[in-house]
Short mmCIF file of C-alpha atoms in Angstrom, two decimals:
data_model
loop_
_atom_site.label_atom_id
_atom_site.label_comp_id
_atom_site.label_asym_id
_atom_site.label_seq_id
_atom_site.Cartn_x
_atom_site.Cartn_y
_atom_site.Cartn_z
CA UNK A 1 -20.12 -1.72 -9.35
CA UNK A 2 -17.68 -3.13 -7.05
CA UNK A 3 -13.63 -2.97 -7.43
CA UNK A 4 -11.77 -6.03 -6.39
CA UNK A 5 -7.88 -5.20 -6.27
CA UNK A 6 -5.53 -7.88 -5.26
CA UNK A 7 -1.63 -7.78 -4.95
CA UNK A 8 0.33 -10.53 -3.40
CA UNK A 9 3.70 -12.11 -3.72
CA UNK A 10 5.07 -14.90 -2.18
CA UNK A 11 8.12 -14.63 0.26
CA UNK A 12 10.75 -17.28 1.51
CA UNK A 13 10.05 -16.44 4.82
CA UNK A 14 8.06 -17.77 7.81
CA UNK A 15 5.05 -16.23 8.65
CA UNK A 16 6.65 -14.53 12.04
CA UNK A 17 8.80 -12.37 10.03
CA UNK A 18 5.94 -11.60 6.52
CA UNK A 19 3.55 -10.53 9.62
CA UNK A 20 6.10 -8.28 11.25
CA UNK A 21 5.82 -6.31 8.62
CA UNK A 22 2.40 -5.63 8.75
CA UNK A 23 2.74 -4.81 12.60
CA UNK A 24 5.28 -2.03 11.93
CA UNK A 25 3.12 -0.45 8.77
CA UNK A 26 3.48 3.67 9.35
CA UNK A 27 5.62 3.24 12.41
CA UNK A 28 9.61 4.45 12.88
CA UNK A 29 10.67 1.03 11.60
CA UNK A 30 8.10 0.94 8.96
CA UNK A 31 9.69 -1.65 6.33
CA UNK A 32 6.84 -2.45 3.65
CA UNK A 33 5.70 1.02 2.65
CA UNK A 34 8.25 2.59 0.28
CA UNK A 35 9.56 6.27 1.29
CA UNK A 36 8.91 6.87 -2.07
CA UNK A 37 5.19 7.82 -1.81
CA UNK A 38 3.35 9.89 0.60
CA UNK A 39 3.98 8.39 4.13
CA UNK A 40 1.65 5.95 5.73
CA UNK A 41 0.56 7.56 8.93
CA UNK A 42 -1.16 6.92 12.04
CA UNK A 43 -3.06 9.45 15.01
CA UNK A 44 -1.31 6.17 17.87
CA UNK A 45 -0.01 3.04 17.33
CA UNK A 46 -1.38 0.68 15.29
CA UNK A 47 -4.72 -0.93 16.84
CA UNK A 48 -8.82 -1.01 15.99
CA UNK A 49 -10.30 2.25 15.52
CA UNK A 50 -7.14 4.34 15.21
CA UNK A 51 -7.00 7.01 12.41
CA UNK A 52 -4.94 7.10 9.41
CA UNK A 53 -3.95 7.74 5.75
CA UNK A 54 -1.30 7.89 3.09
CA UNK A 55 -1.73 11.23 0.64
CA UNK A 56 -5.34 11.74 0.38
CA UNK A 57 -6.60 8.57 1.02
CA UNK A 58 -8.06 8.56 4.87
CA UNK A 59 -8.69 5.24 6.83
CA UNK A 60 -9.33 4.05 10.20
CA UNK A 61 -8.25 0.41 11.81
CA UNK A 62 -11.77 -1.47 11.30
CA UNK A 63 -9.73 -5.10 12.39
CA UNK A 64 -6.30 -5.96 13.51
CA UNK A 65 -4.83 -9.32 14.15
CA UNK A 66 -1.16 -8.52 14.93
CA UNK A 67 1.42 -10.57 12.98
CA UNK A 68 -1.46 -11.78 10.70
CA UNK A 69 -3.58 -9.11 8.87
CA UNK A 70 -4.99 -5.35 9.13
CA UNK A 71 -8.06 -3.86 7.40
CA UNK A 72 -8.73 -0.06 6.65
CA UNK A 73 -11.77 1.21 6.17
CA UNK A 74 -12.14 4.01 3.84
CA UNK A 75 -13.49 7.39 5.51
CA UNK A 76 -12.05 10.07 2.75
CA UNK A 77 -11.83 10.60 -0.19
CA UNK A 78 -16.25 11.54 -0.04
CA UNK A 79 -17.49 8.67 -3.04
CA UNK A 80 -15.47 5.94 -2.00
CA UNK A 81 -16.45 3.06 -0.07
CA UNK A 82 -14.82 0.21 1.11
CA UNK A 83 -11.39 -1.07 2.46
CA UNK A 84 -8.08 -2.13 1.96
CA UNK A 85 -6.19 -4.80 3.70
CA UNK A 86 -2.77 -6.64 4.16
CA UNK A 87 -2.74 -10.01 4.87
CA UNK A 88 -0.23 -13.50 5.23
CA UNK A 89 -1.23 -16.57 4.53
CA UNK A 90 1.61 -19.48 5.17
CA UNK A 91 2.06 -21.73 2.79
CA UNK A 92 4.59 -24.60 4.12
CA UNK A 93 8.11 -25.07 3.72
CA UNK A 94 8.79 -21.29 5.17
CA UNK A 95 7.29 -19.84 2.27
CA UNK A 96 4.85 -17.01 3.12
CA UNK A 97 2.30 -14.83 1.16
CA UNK A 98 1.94 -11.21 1.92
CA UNK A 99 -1.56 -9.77 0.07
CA UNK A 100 -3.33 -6.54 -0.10
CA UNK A 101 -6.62 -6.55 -0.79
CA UNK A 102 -8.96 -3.61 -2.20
CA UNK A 103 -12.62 -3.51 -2.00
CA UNK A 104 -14.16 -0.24 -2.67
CA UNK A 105 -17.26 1.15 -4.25
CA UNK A 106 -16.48 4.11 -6.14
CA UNK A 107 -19.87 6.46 -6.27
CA UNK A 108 -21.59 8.62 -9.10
CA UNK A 109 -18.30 10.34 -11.22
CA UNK A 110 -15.86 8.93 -8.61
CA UNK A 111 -15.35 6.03 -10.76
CA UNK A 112 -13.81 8.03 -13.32
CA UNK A 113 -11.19 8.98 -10.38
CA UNK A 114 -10.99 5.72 -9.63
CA UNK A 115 -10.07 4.61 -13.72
CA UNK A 116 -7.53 7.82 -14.49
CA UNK A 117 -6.27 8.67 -11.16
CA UNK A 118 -6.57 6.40 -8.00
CA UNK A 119 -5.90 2.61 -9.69
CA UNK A 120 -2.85 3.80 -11.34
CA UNK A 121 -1.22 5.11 -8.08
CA UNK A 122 -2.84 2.63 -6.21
CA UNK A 123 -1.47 0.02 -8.48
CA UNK A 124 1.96 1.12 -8.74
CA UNK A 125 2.49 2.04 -4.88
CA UNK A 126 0.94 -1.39 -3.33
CA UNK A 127 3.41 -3.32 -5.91
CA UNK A 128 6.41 -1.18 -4.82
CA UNK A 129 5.18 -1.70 -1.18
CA UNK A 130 5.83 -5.23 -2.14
CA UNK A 131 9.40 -4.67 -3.21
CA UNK A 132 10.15 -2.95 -0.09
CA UNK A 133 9.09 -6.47 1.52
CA UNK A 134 10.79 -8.76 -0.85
CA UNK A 135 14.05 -6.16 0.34
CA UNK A 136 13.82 -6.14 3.49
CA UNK A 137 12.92 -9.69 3.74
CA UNK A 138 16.10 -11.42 1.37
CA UNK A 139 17.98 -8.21 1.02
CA UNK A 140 16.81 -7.84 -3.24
CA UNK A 141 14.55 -7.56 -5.31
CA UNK A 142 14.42 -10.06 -8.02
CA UNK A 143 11.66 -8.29 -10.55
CA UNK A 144 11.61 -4.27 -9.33
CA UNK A 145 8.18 -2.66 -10.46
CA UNK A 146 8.84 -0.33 -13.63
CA UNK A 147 6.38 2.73 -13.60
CA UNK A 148 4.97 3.70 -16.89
CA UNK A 149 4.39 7.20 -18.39
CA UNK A 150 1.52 7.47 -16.82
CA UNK A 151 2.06 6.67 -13.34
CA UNK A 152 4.52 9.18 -13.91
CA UNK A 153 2.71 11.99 -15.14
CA UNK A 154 0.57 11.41 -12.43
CA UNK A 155 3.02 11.53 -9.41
CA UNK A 156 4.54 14.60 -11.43
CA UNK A 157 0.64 16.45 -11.30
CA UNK A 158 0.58 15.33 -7.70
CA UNK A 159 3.12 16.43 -6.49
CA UNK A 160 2.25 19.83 -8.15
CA UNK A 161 -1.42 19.94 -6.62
CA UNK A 162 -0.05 18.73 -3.11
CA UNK A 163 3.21 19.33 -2.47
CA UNK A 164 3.06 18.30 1.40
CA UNK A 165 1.76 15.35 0.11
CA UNK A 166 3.75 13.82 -2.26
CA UNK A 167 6.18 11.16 -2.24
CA UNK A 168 9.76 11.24 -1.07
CA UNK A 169 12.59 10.57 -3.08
CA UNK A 170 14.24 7.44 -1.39
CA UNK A 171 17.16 4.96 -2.84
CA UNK A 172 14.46 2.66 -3.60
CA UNK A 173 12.39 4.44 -6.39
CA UNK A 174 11.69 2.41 -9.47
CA UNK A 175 13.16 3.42 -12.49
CA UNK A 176 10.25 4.68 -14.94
CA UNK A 177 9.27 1.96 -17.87
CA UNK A 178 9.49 2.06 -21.30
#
């Protein structure tokens, strides 16, 4: 079975300054992935068939329009397969929408991965990703993401099992839910 993960919000913003965002994803001025989770990084500069990753999770740049959208093909963790993607889409009136997009096939027990471990995180870092852009695009955040126990628990047991890895503390970290 397929997974089909979307996350979006909608910006005031034109579509120059949503898409700017995606153009400086893992770079020095890197503004829509939080430091809060294990850094977004790249083997060059952003462009088709350069390798990358965030914590585990290993990609390489399968399409890149700049300014407009970016898709990552999935080489690692083995068992899943697929891609993820950030998008904008203009909507009129200088209102812009900034999506990510999942599509992955997870394979024999990685689904249970996927269920306990991976959707969680992936979840709960993509949203916060789209705090960072709602910040550094009108200077707030109207509705930060909360993290539950879980999400918790998990960062806590992953930071434990990869300790290179794991996310830095930044002044941006969500406050854990109820």
């Amino acid at each position: 079975m397929t997974v089909l993960n979307v996350h979006e919000r909608c910006f005031p913003a034109p579509l120059e300054d949503v898409g700017a965002l995606i153009d400086r994803l893992g770079g020095a001025e890197d503004r829509l992935w939080s430091p809060d989770w294990p850094p977004v990084r790249f083997d060059g500069p952003l462009a088709v068939g350069v390798a990358g990753g965030h914590g585990p999770v290993r990609y390489v740049v399968s399409h890149y329009v700049p300014g407009h959208w970016v898709r990552f093909r999935f080489t690692g963790p083995r068992g899943f397969d697929g891609f993820h993607e950030f998008s904008v889409e203009p909507l009129g009136d200088g209102r812009t929408v900034l999506r990510n997009t999942l599509v992955v096939r997870p394979r024999g027990v990685r689904w249970l991965g996927w269920l306990l471990f991976f959707r969680p995180l992936h979840d709960a870092a993509f949203r916060h990703s789209l705090d960072c852009a709602e910040r550094s695009l009108t200077g707030q955040v109207a509705c930060p993401v909360q993290w539950g126990w879980y999400v918790s628990l998990l960062r806590a047991a992953s930071a434990r099992l990869m300790p290179r890895q794991a996310g830095r503390r930044g002044s941006g970290e969500p406050r854990p839910g109820p």
